[in-house]
């Protein structure tokens, strides 16, 4: 099943500079062959259910291996069975409506 996920991983107990940990997750997600879109508060991910959640697990495992004693993650997920929809489709739909209102 195809899924679109919004993932936010917050390392706890490693100080305030989280960029190295976030970059590690981004590299893992990209290496998994997933379509990703970094944004200021997380990452949008598009792919097959099992591959997406295997990559999320890899992120947790790698960050723990880097010394993070605790990780707090939030995941919002979206599935559809009526049609295919990409990250771009979802954004373009709203942008078209905004253009019409301008």
Coordinates of N, CA and C in Angstrom, one line a residue:
X1 N 0.8 -1.2 0.0 CA 0.0 0.0 0.0 C 0.9 1.2 0.0
X2 N 0.6 2.2 -0.9 CA 1.3 3.4 -0.9 C 0.9 4.3 0.2
X3 N 1.8 5.1 0.8 CA 1.6 5.9 2.0 C 2.3 7.2 1.8
X4 N 1.7 8.3 2.3 CA 2.4 9.6 2.4 C 2.5 9.9 3.9
X5 N 3.7 10.1 4.4 CA 3.9 10.3 5.8 C 4.6 11.6 6.0
X6 N 4.2 12.3 7.1 CA 4.9 13.4 7.6 C 5.6 13.0 8.9
X7 N 6.9 13.0 8.9 CA 7.7 12.5 10.0 C 8.5 13.6 10.7
X8 N 8.4 13.6 12.0 CA 9.2 14.6 12.8 C 9.9 13.7 13.8
X9 N 11.3 13.7 13.8 CA 12.1 13.0 14.8 C 12.8 14.0 15.6
X10 N 12.6 13.9 16.9 CA 13.3 14.8 17.8 C 14.2 14.1 18.8
X11 N 15.5 14.2 18.6 CA 16.4 13.6 19.5 C 16.4 14.3 20.9
X12 N 16.3 13.6 22.0 CA 16.2 14.2 23.3 C 17.5 13.8 24.1
X13 N 18.1 14.7 24.7 CA 19.3 14.5 25.6 C 20.6 14.6 24.8
X14 N 20.6 15.3 23.7 CA 21.8 15.5 22.9 C 22.1 17.0 22.7
X15 N 21.5 17.9 23.4 CA 21.7 19.3 23.3 C 20.7 19.9 22.3
X16 N 21.0 21.2 21.9 CA 20.1 21.9 21.0 C 20.4 21.9 19.5
X17 N 21.6 21.4 19.1 CA 22.0 21.3 17.7 C 21.6 20.0 17.2
X18 N 20.4 19.9 16.5 CA 19.9 18.7 16.1 C 20.2 18.4 14.6
X19 N 20.8 19.3 13.9 CA 21.0 19.2 12.5 C 21.8 17.9 12.1
X20 N 22.8 17.5 12.8 CA 23.5 16.3 12.4 C 22.6 15.1 12.4
X21 N 21.7 15.0 13.3 CA 20.8 13.9 13.5 C 19.8 13.9 12.4
X22 N 19.2 15.1 12.1 CA 18.2 15.2 11.0 C 18.9 14.9 9.7
X23 N 20.1 15.4 9.5 CA 20.8 15.0 8.2 C 21.0 13.5 8.0
X24 N 21.3 12.9 9.1 CA 21.5 11.4 9.1 C 20.2 10.7 8.6
X25 N 19.1 11.2 9.2 CA 17.8 10.6 8.8 C 17.5 10.9 7.3
X26 N 17.8 12.1 6.9 CA 17.5 12.5 5.5 C 18.3 11.5 4.6
X27 N 19.6 11.3 4.9 CA 20.4 10.4 4.1 C 19.9 9.0 4.1
X28 N 19.4 8.5 5.2 CA 18.8 7.2 5.2 C 17.6 7.1 4.4
X29 N 16.7 8.1 4.5 CA 15.4 8.0 3.8 C 15.7 8.1 2.3
X30 N 16.7 8.9 1.9 CA 17.0 9.0 0.5 C 17.7 7.7 0.0
X31 N 18.5 7.1 0.8 CA 19.2 5.9 0.4 C 18.2 4.7 0.3
X32 N 17.1 4.8 1.0 CA 16.0 3.8 0.9 C 15.2 3.9 -0.4
X33 N 15.5 5.0 -1.2 CA 14.8 5.2 -2.5 C 13.5 5.8 -2.4
X34 N 13.2 6.4 -1.2 CA 11.9 7.1 -1.0 C 11.9 8.5 -1.5
X35 N 10.8 9.0 -2.0 CA 10.6 10.4 -2.3 C 10.4 11.1 -1.0
X36 N 11.3 12.1 -0.8 CA 11.3 12.9 0.4 C 11.2 14.4 0.2
X37 N 10.7 15.1 1.1 CA 10.7 16.6 1.0 C 10.9 17.2 2.4
X38 N 12.1 17.7 2.6 CA 12.4 18.3 3.9 C 11.6 19.6 4.1
X39 N 11.1 19.8 5.3 CA 10.5 21.1 5.6 C 10.9 21.5 6.9
X40 N 10.6 22.7 7.4 CA 11.2 23.2 8.7 C 10.9 22.4 9.9
X41 N 9.8 21.6 9.9 CA 9.5 20.9 11.1 C 9.4 19.4 10.9
X42 N 10.1 18.9 9.8 CA 10.1 17.5 9.6 C 10.3 17.1 8.1
X43 N 9.9 15.9 7.7 CA 10.1 15.5 6.4 C 8.8 14.8 5.9
X44 N 8.4 15.1 4.7 CA 7.3 14.4 4.0 C 8.0 13.3 3.2
X45 N 7.3 12.1 3.3 CA 7.9 10.9 2.7 C 6.8 10.2 1.9
X46 N 7.1 9.8 0.7 CA 6.2 9.1 -0.1 C 6.8 7.7 -0.5
X47 N 6.0 6.7 -0.4 CA 6.5 5.3 -0.8 C 5.6 4.2 -0.4
X48 N 6.0 3.0 -0.5 CA 5.3 1.9 -0.1 C 5.4 1.7 1.4
X49 N 4.3 1.3 2.0 CA 4.1 1.2 3.5 C 5.4 0.6 4.1
X50 N 5.7 -0.7 3.7 CA 6.8 -1.4 4.4 C 8.1 -0.7 4.2
X51 N 8.4 -0.1 3.1 CA 9.7 0.5 2.8 C 9.8 1.8 3.7
X52 N 8.7 2.6 3.8 CA 8.7 3.8 4.6 C 8.9 3.5 6.0
X53 N 8.2 2.5 6.6 CA 8.3 2.2 8.0 C 9.6 1.5 8.3
X54 N 10.2 0.8 7.4 CA 11.5 0.2 7.6 C 12.6 1.3 7.6
X55 N 12.4 2.4 6.8 CA 13.3 3.5 6.8 C 13.2 4.3 8.1
X56 N 12.0 4.5 8.6 CA 11.8 5.2 9.9 C 12.5 4.4 11.0
X57 N 12.3 3.1 11.0 CA 13.0 2.3 12.0 C 14.5 2.5 11.9
X58 N 15.0 2.5 10.6 CA 16.5 2.7 10.4 C 16.9 4.0 11.0
X59 N 16.1 5.1 10.8 CA 16.4 6.4 11.4 C 16.6 6.2 12.9
X60 N 15.6 5.6 13.6 CA 15.7 5.5 15.0 C 16.9 4.7 15.4
X61 N 17.2 3.6 14.7 CA 18.3 2.7 15.1 C 19.6 3.5 14.9
X62 N 19.8 4.2 13.8 CA 21.0 4.9 13.6 C 21.2 6.1 14.6
X63 N 20.2 6.8 14.9 CA 20.3 7.9 15.9 C 20.7 7.4 17.3
X64 N 20.1 6.3 17.6 CA 20.4 5.7 18.9 C 21.9 5.3 18.9
X65 N 22.4 4.7 17.8 CA 23.8 4.3 17.6 C 24.7 5.5 17.7
X66 N 24.2 6.7 17.3 CA 25.0 7.9 17.4 C 25.0 8.5 18.8
X67 N 24.3 7.9 19.7 CA 24.4 8.3 21.1 C 23.1 9.0 21.6
X68 N 22.1 9.1 20.8 CA 20.8 9.7 21.3 C 20.1 8.7 22.3
X69 N 20.0 9.1 23.5 CA 19.4 8.2 24.5 C 17.9 8.0 24.3
X70 N 17.3 9.1 23.7 CA 15.8 9.0 23.6 C 15.4 9.8 22.3
X71 N 14.4 9.2 21.6 CA 13.9 9.9 20.4 C 12.4 10.0 20.6
X72 N 11.9 11.2 20.2 CA 10.4 11.4 20.2 C 10.0 11.7 18.8
X73 N 9.2 10.8 18.2 CA 8.8 11.0 16.8 C 7.3 11.1 16.7
X74 N 6.9 12.0 15.8 CA 5.5 12.0 15.4 C 5.4 11.7 14.0
X75 N 4.3 11.0 13.7 CA 4.0 10.5 12.3 C 2.6 10.8 12.0
X76 N 2.4 11.5 10.9 CA 1.0 11.7 10.3 C 1.1 10.9 9.0
X77 N 0.1 10.1 8.8 CA 0.1 9.3 7.6 C -1.2 9.4 6.8
X78 N -1.1 9.2 5.5 CA -2.2 9.4 4.6 C -2.1 8.2 3.6
X79 N -3.2 7.5 3.5 CA -3.3 6.4 2.5 C -4.6 6.6 1.7
X80 N -4.6 6.2 0.5 CA -5.7 6.3 -0.4 C -5.8 5.0 -1.2
X81 N -7.0 4.5 -1.4 CA -7.2 3.4 -2.3 C -8.0 3.7 -3.5
X82 N -8.6 4.9 -3.6 CA -9.4 5.3 -4.7 C -8.6 5.8 -5.9
X83 N -7.4 6.3 -5.7 CA -6.5 6.8 -6.8 C -5.1 7.0 -6.2
X84 N -4.1 7.1 -7.1 CA -2.8 7.5 -6.8 C -2.7 9.0 -6.5
X85 N -1.9 9.3 -5.5 CA -1.7 10.7 -5.2 C -0.3 10.9 -4.7
X86 N 0.4 11.9 -5.3 CA 1.8 12.2 -4.9 C 1.9 13.4 -3.9
X87 N 3.1 13.6 -3.4 CA 3.3 14.8 -2.6 C 2.9 16.1 -3.4
X88 N 3.4 16.1 -4.6 CA 3.2 17.2 -5.5 C 1.7 17.4 -5.8
X89 N 1.0 16.3 -6.0 CA -0.5 16.4 -6.2 C -1.2 17.1 -5.1
X90 N -0.8 16.8 -3.9 CA -1.5 17.3 -2.7 C -1.3 18.8 -2.6
X91 N 0.0 19.2 -2.8 CA 0.3 20.7 -2.8 C -0.3 21.4 -3.9
X92 N -0.2 20.9 -5.1 CA -0.7 21.5 -6.3 C -2.2 21.8 -6.2
X93 N -2.9 20.9 -5.6 CA -4.4 21.0 -5.5 C -4.7 22.3 -4.7
X94 N -4.0 22.5 -3.6 CA -4.2 23.7 -2.8 C -3.7 25.0 -3.5
X95 N -2.6 24.9 -4.1 CA -2.0 26.0 -4.8 C -2.9 26.5 -6.0
X96 N -3.6 25.6 -6.7 CA -4.5 25.9 -7.7 C -5.7 26.7 -7.1
X97 N -6.2 26.3 -6.0 CA -7.3 27.0 -5.3 C -6.8 28.4 -4.9
X98 N -5.6 28.5 -4.4 CA -5.1 29.8 -4.0 C -5.0 30.8 -5.2
X99 N -4.5 30.2 -6.3 CA -4.4 31.0 -7.5 C -5.8 31.6 -8.0
X100 N -6.8 30.7 -7.8 CA -8.1 31.1 -8.2 C -8.7 32.2 -7.4
X101 N -8.3 32.3 -6.1 CA -8.7 33.3 -5.2 C -8.0 34.6 -5.3
X102 N -6.9 34.6 -6.0 CA -6.1 35.8 -6.1 C -6.6 36.8 -7.1

